[in-house]
XYZ file of C-alpha atoms in Angstrom:
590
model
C -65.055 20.248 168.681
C -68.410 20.155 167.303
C -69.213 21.596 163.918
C -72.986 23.599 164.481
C -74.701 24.103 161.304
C -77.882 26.318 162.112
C -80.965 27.219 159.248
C -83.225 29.972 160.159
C -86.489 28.731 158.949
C -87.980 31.535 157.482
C -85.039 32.488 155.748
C -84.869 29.663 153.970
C -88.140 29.041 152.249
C -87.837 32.685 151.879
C -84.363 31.951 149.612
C -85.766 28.598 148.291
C -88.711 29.813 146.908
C -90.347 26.612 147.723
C -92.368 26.386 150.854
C -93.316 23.002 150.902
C -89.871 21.080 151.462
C -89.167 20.809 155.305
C -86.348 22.406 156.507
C -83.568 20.953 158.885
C -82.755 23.573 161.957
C -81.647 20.955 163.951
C -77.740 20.998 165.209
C -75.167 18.882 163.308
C -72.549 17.585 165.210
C -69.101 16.070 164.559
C -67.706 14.551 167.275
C -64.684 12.041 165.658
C -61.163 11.850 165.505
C -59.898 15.726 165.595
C -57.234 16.580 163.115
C -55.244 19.845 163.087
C -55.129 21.921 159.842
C -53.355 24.841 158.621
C -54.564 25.622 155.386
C -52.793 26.525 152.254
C -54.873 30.116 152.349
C -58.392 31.356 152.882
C -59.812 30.176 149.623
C -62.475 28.016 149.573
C -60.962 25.298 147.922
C -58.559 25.298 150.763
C -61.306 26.031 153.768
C -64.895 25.113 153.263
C -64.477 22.561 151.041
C -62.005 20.711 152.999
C -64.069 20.932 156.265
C -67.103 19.591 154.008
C -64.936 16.756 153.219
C -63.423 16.152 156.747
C -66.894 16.514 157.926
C -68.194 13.672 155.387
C -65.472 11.196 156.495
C -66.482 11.574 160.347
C -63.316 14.017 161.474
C -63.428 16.611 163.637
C -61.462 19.622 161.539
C -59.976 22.023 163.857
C -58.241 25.436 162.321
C -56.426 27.999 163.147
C -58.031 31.932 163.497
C -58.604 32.631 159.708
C -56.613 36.064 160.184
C -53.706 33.573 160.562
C -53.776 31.871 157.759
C -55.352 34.977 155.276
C -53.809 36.591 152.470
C -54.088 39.892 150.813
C -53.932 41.496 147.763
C -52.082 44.989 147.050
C -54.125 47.749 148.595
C -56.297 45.571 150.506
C -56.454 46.244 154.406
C -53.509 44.508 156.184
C -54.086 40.949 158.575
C -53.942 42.113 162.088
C -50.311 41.044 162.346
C -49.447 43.942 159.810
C -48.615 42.096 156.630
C -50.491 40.532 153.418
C -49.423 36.997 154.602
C -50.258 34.472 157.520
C -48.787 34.769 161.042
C -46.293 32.139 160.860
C -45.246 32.526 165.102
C -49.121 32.377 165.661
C -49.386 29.233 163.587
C -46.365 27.774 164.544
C -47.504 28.361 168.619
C -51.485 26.581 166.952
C -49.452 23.074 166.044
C -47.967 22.990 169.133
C -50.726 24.010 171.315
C -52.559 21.370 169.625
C -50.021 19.142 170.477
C -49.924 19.611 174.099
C -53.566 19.179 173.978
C -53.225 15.497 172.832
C -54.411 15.982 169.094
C -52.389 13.070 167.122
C -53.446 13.589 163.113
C -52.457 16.501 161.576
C -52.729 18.044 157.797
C -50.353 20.599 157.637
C -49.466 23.321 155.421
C -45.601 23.963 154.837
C -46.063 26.885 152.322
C -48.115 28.691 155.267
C -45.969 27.930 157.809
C -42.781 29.372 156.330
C -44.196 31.169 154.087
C -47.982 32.676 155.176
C -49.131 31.135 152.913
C -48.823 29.729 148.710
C -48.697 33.115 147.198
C -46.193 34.978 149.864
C -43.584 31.629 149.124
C -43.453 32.644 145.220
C -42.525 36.485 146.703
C -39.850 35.858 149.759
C -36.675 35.675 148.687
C -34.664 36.509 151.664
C -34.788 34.108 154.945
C -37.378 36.188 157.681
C -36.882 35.371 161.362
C -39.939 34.169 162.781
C -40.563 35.973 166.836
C -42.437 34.209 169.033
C -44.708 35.802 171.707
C -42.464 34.900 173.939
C -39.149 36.894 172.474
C -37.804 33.686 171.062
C -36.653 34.382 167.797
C -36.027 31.453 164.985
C -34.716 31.210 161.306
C -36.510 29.677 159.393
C -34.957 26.438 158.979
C -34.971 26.518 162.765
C -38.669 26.951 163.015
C -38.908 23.589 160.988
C -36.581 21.864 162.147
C -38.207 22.414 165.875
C -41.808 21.659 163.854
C -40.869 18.215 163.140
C -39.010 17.513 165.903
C -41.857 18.385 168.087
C -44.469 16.350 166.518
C -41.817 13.429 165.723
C -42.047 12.679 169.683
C -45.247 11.126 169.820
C -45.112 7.621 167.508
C -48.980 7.738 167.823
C -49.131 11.049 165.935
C -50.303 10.788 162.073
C -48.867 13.991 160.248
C -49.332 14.868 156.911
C -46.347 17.189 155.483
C -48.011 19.629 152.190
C -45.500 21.937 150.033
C -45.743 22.567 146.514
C -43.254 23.255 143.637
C -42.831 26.766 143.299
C -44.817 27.890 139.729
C -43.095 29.578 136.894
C -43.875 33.363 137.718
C -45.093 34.854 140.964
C -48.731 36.384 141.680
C -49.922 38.778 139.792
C -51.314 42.134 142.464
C -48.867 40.790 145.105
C -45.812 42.405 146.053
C -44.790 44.491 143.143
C -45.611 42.155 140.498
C -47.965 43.064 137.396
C -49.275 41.027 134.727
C -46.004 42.000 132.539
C -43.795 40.822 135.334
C -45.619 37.687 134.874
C -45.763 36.588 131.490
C -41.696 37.463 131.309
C -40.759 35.949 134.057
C -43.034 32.597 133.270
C -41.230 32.507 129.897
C -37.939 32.587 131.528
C -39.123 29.956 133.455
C -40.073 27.873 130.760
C -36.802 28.157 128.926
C -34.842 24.850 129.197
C -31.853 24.012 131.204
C -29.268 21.685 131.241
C -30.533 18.495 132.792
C -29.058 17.297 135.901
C -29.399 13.297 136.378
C -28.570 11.034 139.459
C -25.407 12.217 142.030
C -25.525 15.579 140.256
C -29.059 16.438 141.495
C -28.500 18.499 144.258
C -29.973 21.710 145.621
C -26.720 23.508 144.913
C -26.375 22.400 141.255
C -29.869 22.997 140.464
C -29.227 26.629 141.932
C -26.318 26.983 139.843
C -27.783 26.119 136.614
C -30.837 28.619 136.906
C -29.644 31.425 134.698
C -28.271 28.811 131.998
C -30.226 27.284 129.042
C -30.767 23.854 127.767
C -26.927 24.163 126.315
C -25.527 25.264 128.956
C -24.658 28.937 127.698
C -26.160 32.142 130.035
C -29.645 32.664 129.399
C -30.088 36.563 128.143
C -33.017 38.629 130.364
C -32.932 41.011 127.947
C -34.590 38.655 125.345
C -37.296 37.900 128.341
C -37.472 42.062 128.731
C -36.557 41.376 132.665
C -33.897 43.440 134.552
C -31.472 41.786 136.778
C -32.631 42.757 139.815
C -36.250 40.845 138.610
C -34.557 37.626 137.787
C -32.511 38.191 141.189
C -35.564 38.228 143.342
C -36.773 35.408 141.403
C -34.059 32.647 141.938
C -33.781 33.590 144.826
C -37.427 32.761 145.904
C -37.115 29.789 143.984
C -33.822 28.752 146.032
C -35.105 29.837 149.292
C -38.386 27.494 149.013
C -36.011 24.066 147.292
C -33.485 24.952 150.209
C -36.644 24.402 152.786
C -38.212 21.630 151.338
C -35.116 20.087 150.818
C -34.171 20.249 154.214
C -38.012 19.231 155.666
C -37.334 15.826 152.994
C -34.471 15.172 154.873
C -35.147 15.342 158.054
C -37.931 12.823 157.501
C -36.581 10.457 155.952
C -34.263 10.165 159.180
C -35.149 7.860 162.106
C -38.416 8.355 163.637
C -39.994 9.972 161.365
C -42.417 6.824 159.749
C -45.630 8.491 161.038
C -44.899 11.280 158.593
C -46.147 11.610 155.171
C -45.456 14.184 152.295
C -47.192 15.289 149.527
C -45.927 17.634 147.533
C -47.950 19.566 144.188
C -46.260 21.031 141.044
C -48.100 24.621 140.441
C -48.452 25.993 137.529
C -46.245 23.920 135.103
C -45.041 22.810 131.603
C -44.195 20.262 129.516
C -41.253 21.630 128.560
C -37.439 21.268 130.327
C -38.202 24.482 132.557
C -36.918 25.532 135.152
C -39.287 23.271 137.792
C -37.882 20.074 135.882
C -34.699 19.551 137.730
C -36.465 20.477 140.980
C -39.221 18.323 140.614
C -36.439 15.470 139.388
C -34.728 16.584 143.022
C -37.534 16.353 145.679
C -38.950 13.251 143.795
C -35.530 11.560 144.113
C -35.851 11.973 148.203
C -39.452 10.318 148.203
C -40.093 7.638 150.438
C -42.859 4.786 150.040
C -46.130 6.506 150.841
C -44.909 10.335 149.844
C -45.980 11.705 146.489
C -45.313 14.295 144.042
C -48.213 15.254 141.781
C -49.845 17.379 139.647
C -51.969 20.421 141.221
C -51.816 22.113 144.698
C -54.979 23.410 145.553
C -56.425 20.041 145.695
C -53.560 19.063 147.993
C -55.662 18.856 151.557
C -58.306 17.286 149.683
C -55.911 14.256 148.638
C -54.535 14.234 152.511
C -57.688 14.044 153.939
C -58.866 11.124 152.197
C -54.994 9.291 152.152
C -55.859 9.608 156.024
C -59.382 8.485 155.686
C -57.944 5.538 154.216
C -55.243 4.612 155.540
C -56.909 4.238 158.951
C -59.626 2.449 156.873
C -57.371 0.182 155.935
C -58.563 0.551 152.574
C -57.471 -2.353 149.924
C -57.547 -0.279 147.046
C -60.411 -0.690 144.290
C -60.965 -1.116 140.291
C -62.158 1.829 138.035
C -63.146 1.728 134.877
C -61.935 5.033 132.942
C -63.666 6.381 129.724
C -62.379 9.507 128.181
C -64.570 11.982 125.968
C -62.977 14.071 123.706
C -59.806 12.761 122.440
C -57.215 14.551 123.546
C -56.502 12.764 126.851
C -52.954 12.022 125.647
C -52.432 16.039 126.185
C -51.772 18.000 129.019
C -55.700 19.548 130.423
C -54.477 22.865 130.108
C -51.219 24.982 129.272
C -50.350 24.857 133.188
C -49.709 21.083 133.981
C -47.223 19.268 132.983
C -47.753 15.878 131.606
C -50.562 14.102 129.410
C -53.613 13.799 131.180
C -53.816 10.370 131.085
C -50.506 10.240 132.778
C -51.641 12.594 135.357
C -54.772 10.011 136.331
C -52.208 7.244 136.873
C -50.077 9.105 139.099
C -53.192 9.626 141.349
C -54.735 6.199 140.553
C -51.468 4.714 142.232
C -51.668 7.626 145.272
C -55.322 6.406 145.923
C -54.543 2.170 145.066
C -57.226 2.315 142.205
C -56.786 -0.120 139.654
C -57.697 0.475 136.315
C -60.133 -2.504 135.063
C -62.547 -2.908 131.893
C -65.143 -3.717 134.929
C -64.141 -1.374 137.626
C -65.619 -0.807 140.940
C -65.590 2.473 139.961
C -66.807 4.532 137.048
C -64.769 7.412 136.122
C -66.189 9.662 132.933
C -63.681 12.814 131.474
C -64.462 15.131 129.288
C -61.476 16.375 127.300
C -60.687 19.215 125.035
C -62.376 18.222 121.280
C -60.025 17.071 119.392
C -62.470 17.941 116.779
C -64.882 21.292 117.163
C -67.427 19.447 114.814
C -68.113 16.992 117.033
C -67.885 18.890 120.165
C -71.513 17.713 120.096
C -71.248 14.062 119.961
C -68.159 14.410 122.992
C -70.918 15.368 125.125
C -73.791 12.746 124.168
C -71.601 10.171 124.145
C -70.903 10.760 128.237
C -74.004 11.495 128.936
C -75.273 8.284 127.232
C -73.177 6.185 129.386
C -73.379 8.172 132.932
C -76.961 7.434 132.892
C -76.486 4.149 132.387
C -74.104 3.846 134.917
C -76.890 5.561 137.056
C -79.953 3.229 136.032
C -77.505 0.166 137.040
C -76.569 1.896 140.238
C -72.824 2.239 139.533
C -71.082 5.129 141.286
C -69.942 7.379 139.071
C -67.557 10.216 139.257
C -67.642 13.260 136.518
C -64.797 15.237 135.191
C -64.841 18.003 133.126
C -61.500 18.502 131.690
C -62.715 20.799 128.513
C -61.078 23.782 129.715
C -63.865 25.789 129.201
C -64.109 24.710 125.484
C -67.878 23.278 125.692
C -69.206 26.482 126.633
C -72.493 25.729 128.536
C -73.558 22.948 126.448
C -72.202 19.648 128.467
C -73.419 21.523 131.841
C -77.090 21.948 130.158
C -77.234 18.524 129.187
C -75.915 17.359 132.565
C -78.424 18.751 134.153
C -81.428 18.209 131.797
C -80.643 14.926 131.535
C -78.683 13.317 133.970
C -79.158 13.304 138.397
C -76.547 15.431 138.948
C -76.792 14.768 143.168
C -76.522 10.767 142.627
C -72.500 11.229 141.578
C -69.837 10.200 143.863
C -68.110 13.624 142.899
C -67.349 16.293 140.354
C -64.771 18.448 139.338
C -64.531 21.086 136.489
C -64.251 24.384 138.066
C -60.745 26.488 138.623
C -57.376 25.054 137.242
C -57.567 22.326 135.168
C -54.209 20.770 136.930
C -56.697 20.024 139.577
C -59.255 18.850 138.644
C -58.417 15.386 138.669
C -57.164 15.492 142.474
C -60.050 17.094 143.156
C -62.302 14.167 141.991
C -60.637 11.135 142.830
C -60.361 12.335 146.278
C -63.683 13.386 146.629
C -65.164 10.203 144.742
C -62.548 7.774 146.409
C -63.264 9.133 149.922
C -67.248 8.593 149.801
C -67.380 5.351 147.790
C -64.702 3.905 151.153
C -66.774 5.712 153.338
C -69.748 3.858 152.093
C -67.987 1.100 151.703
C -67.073 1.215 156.119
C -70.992 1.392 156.649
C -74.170 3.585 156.254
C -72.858 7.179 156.820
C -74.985 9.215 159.672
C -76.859 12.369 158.111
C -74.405 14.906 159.339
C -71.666 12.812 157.414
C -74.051 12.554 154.068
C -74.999 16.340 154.581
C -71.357 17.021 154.046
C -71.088 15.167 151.062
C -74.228 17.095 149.842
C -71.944 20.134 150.045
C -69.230 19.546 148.487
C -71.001 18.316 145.607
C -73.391 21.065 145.534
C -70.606 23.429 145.336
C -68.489 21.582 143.199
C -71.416 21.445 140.705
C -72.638 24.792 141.580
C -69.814 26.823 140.907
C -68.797 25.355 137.717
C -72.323 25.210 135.863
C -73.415 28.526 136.802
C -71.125 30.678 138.461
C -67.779 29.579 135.978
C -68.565 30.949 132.406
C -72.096 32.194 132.837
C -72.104 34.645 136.258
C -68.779 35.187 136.273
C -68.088 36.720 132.704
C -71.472 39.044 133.167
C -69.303 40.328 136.496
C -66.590 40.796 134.785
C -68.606 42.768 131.696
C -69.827 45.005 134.703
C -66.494 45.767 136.727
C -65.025 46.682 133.437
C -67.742 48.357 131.524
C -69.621 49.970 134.208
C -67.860 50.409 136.909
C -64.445 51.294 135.536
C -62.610 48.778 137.727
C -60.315 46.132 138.124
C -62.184 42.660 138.684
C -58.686 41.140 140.242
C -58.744 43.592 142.888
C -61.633 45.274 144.190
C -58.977 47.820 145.803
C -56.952 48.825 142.964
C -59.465 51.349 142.134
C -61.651 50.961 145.241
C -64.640 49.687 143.700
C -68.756 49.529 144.749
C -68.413 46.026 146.679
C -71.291 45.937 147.418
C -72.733 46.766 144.095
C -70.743 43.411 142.813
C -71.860 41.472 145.577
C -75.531 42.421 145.077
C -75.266 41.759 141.415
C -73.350 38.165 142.170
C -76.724 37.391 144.020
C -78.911 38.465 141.688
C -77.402 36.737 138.757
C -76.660 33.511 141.060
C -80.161 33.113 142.244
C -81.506 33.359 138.668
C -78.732 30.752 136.938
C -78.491 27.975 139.788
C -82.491 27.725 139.780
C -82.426 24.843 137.485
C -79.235 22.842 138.841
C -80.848 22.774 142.380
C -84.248 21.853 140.999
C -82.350 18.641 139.625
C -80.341 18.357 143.110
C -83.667 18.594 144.828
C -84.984 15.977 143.074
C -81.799 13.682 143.131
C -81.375 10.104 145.166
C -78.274 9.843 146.873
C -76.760 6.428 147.587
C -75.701 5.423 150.867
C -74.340 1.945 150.149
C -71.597 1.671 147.894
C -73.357 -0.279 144.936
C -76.961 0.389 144.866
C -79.925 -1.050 143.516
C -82.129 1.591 141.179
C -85.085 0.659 143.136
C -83.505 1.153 146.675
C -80.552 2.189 149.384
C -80.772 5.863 148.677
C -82.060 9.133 150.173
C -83.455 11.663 148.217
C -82.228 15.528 148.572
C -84.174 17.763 150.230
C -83.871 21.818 149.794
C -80.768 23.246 148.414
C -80.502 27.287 149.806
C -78.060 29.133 148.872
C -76.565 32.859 150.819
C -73.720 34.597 152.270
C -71.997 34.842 148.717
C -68.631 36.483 149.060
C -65.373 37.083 147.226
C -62.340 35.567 149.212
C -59.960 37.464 148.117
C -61.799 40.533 146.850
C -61.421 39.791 143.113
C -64.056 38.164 140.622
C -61.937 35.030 139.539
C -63.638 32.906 142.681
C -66.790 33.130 145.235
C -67.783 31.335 148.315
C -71.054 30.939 149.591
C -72.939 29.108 152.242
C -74.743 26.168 151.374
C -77.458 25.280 153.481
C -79.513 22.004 153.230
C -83.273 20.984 153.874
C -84.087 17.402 155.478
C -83.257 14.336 153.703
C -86.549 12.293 152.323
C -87.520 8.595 151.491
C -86.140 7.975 148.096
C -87.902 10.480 144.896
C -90.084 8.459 142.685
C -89.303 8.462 139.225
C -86.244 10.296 138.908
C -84.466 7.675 137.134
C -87.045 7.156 134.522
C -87.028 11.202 134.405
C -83.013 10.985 133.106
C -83.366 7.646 130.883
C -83.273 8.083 127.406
C-alpha cells in the first residue's frame, strides 16, 4: 500500500515563515514488505510514530479503520460500534482478512484484541463474547485460541504477539474510576504478598494470594479506604487479563508455533513486592528464547518493529558505549518502573544484542535525576560536552533524558543552543519515564542497522526526520513549557477539566487555537537548529562528508488524541533535503 505524503506549497512557506527553503510536494511512496498492525490505541506513540518508524525501515504499515482501534474517555461521543473501546469482531475479521490476502509479518496488539484496547483491559473484569458479522459468537479464549491457530498455518508468517502487565490501578475518567479510586487502589496494589517461587507459580495461586499481604494474613480494604465490591472488580480484571495471557503463552510455546514472538511490557510498576511481582515472576517463567518481558508498554510496537527489522537483517548485534549524567542511574527513572535504571538498559541491551563496550559502536548519553540540585548545572554541561564531541568525530549518538522533568528547561536550551539536535540517531524524554529507554534504543538501534544495510532512499530518511522531529519537538517545547500554560488556561480561565475536554464540555477549539499559538512561538528555535542540521546516511560518518542537510521543518494539524491536555499530535511536514550545511559543526563546537 503506498504511504502518500502531500505539502501544499503555499501553505507551507506560509507556516514556515521562511520563503526561501524549497519545498517537497512530490509523492512519497513505500512500497516494501507489508506488515499488519493493530495498535495498542489511537495515541500517537502507538500510531504516527510507529508508521514513521515502519516507514524509515522500508515496511509497508497497514492498519486497521482507526474507529477500530479508538478509545474514549467518559462523556466523550461513543466509537461507531457503541462503546469507549475498539471493535474486537472488526479487528479480529482485519487479521484474518489480511491473512487471506497473503500478508506474512504481523505486529499485533493482544490488549486490543481482547480487550479494545490498553485502558478497557485494566476495566473488564467479566469474560465478553465477541459476535462476528456473521452471527458467530466466541469467548474470549476462543477468539484467541482461533487467532493463533489461524496465523500458526502458514510457517512463512512472522508474528509478533504484544500484551502488557496489567498496572497497579485502572484509568482514571474511564469506567467509573476517579482519581481517588486510583491512588487507593494503586496502594493496594503496591502492598506486598507472599512470594510464590518455582512449581507454586501458577495462575491459580497467584489468584489466590491477591487479597493477602507479604505474611500471608488478609489484607484490610478498609485501611486502603476501598469497598469490596472495588477490590472485587479489581482482581478480577487482573485475573481475567493473567488467565488470557497465560493461556496465549501456552499455546505458543506448543508445536508450530516458532514463527511467533512475544513481548510483553510491565505498566505502571514498583519496586516493591506488589501485586504485579508474582505475575511478572509467572509469564516470565513461560518465556521462550527470543520472547521478552520488559519495562514500559507504550514503546512496545516500537521495540517489535525494529526486533523485525532486524531479525530479517540478520543483524549481529553491536557495541555501545553508555555514559550516565546525573547519578542516580542505580534508581528506578521514575516512581512507575520497577527496577534501577541501569538494570532496565540491560534488559533492552540484551533484547536488541548491544554490547556494552568502553569503545562502542554506539554512543548512548542519559541524563538522570541530580543526585545533587547544586550541580544540576554541571549534569547538563558535562553531556553536552561529550555529545558534541561525539558529533565533531561523527559518532552516532543517541540522547536520553531520564530527569523526570527535574532540569526544567535548562538541558533542552542548551541542547539546542549548542548541540545539532537533527544529527542524533534518536531521542527520548517525553511521556513516562518507563519508556523512555525502549523508546530510544529502538529508534537509535533501528536507523544505525538501517544505515548499516545501505544508503536509505529519501522517503526512508524523511521518516526518520519525523520521528525525531517529534520526539524532540514534543519534549522541548510542548512537555513543560506549552503544556503547563494549557493547563494554567483550562483551569484558570476556562473553568475546566484539562483530562477531559467533556467533563465540563469545554471551548475546544479555544484550546486548540491557543496550542497553536503557543507551539508556533516555542518550537521556532528547535526547528531553526533542525533546519540547519546534517543528517548522516552512513553509519559512521566523516565531519566533512556522507550527510544531508535538513530542509524545512512545518508544523499543523495539532490535535488532542484523546481530548485531554496530557498529549498532542501534529503533522509534521518536511521541505527537500540539501547538500550538506556548511559550518554547522563549527557552529556547536565549544
Amino acid at each position: 500500500m503506498k504511504q502518500r505524503i502531500l505539502a501544499a506549497l503555499l501553505a507551507c512557506l506560509l507556516l514556515s515563515g521562511c520563503a526561501q527553503t524549497p519545498v517537497y510536494t512530490a509523492e512519497e511512496e513505500v512500497n516494501g514488505p507489508a506488515v499488519a498492525y493493530v495498535p495498542l490505541d489511537d495515541r500517537p506513540d502507538n500510531v504516527e510514530r510507529v508508521q514513521y518508524l515502519a516507514w524509515s525501515l522500508g515496511y509497508d504499515l497497514q492498519m486497521p479503520q482507526a474507529d477500530d482501534y479508538r478509545t474514549r474517555l467518559q462523556g466523550q461521543p461513543l466509537n461507531e460500534n457503541g462503546t469507549q473501546y475498539g471493535d474486537r469482531a472488526d479487528l479480529y475479521e482485519w487479521v484474518l482478512a489480511q491473512e487471506e490476502a497473503g500478508c506474512d509479518r504481523y505486529i499485533l496488539s493482544m490488549d486490543q484484541l481482547l480487550s479494545g484496547g490498553l485502558v478497557n483491559s485494566r476495566s473488564m473484569w467479566t469474560n465478553e463474547a465477541v459476535t462476528l458479522s456473521d452471527g458467530t459468537t466466541l469467548t474470549e479464549p476462543e477468539l484467541l485460541s482461533a487467532l493463533l491457530e489461524t496465523l500458526a498455518r502458514d510457517g512463512n508468517n512472522q508474528v509478533w504477539l504484544l500484551d502488557s502487565v496489567m498496572r497497579l490501578a485502572p484509568t482514571v475518567g474511564y469506567d467509573h474510576w476517579d482519581l481517588d479510586g486510583y491512588n487507593a487502589l494503586r496502594a493496594y496494589g503496591m502492598a506486598g504478598r507472599p512470594v510464590l517461587e518455582g512449581e507454586a507459580l501458577t495462575v491459580e495461586a497467584i489468584e489466590a494470594d491477591y487479597r493477602l499481604g507479604s505474611d500471608g494474613s488478609q489484607l484490610s480494604l478498609g485501611e486502603f479506604g476501598l469497598e469490596e465490591w472495588e477490590v472485587e472488580e479489581y482482581l478480577s480484571a487482573r485475573s481475567r487479563k493473567l488467565e488470557l495471557a497465560g493461556q496465549m503463552m501456552e499455546t505458543v510455546t506448543g508445536d508450530g508455533y516458532g514463527n511467533f514472538h512475544v513481548l510483553i511490557g510491565i505498566d505502571d510498576s514498583s519496586e516493591e513486592d506488589s501485586i504485579q511481582k508474582n505475575e511478572i515472576a509467572y509469564l516470565r517463567s513461560l518465556l521462550r528464547p527470543g520472547d521478552a518481558l520488559l519495562s514500559g508498554v507504550d514503546d512496545l510496537a516500537f521495540k517489535a518493529v525494529t526486533r523485525l527489522y532486524l531479525d530479517e537483517q540478520g543483524w549481529d548485534g553491536a557495541t555501545a558505549t553508555v555514559r550516565y549524567y546525573g547519578g542516580t542511574e542505580d534508581q528506578p527513572a521514575c516512581a512507575y518502573d520497577y527496577k534501577p535504571l541501569q538494570e532496565i538498559m540491560a534488559e533492552h541491551f540484551e533484547f536488541f544484542d548491544l554490547q556494552e563496550s568502553s569503545d562502542g559502536e554506539l554512543q548512548i548519553l542519559v541524563l538522570t535525576q541530580p543526585l545533587d540540585e547544586a550541580a544540576a548545572q554541571n549534569y547538563c554541561n558535562s553531556l553536552v560536552m561529550d555529545l558534541r564531541q561525539c558529533q565533531i568525530q561523527g559518532q552516532p549518538v543517541i540522547v536520553i533524558d531520564a530527569g523526570n522533568g527535574r532540569y526544567g528547561t535548562q538541558f533542552h536550551e542548551m541542547l539546542t543552543e549548542q548541540t545539532e539536535l537533527g544529527g542524533y540517531l534518536s531521542y527520548a524524554g517525553f511521556l513516562d519515564m518507563a519508556i523512555v529507554t525502549g523508546t530510544a534504543l529502538s529508534h537509535g538501534v533501528a536507523r544505525y542497522a538501517r544505515l548499516e544495510a545501505g544508503r536509505p532512499s529519501d522517503a526512508e530518511n524523511r521518516a526518520f526526520a519525523r520521528t525525531l522531529a517529534d520526539s524532540i519537538l514534543k519534549d522541548f517545547c510542548y512537555k513543560n513549557i506549552v503544556r503547563d500554560k494549557l493547563l494554567n488556561y483550562i483551569r484558570g480561565d476556562l473553568g475546566a477539566n484539562p483530562d477531559n475536554f467533556w467533563q465540563p464540555e469545554t471551548n475546544r477549539n479555544a484550546i486548540r487555537q491557543m496550542l497553536e499559538r503557543e507551539m508556533e512561538e516555542c518550537t521556532k528555535p528547535v526547528i531553526r537548529n533542525l533546519e540547519s542540521s546534517n543528517m548522516a546516511v552512513v553509519p559512521h560518518p566523516a565531519p566533512t562528508g556522507d550527510r544531508i542537510g535538513w530542509g524545512s521543518v512545518l508544523l499543523g494539524n495539532y490535535r488532542f488524541p484523546w481530548d485531554r491536555a496530557f498529549e498532542i499530535g501534529m503533522d509534521i511536514e518536511l521541505g527537500a533535503f540539501t547538500a550538506q550545511h556548511k559550518g554547522t559543526y563549527e557552529m556547536y563546537t565549544p
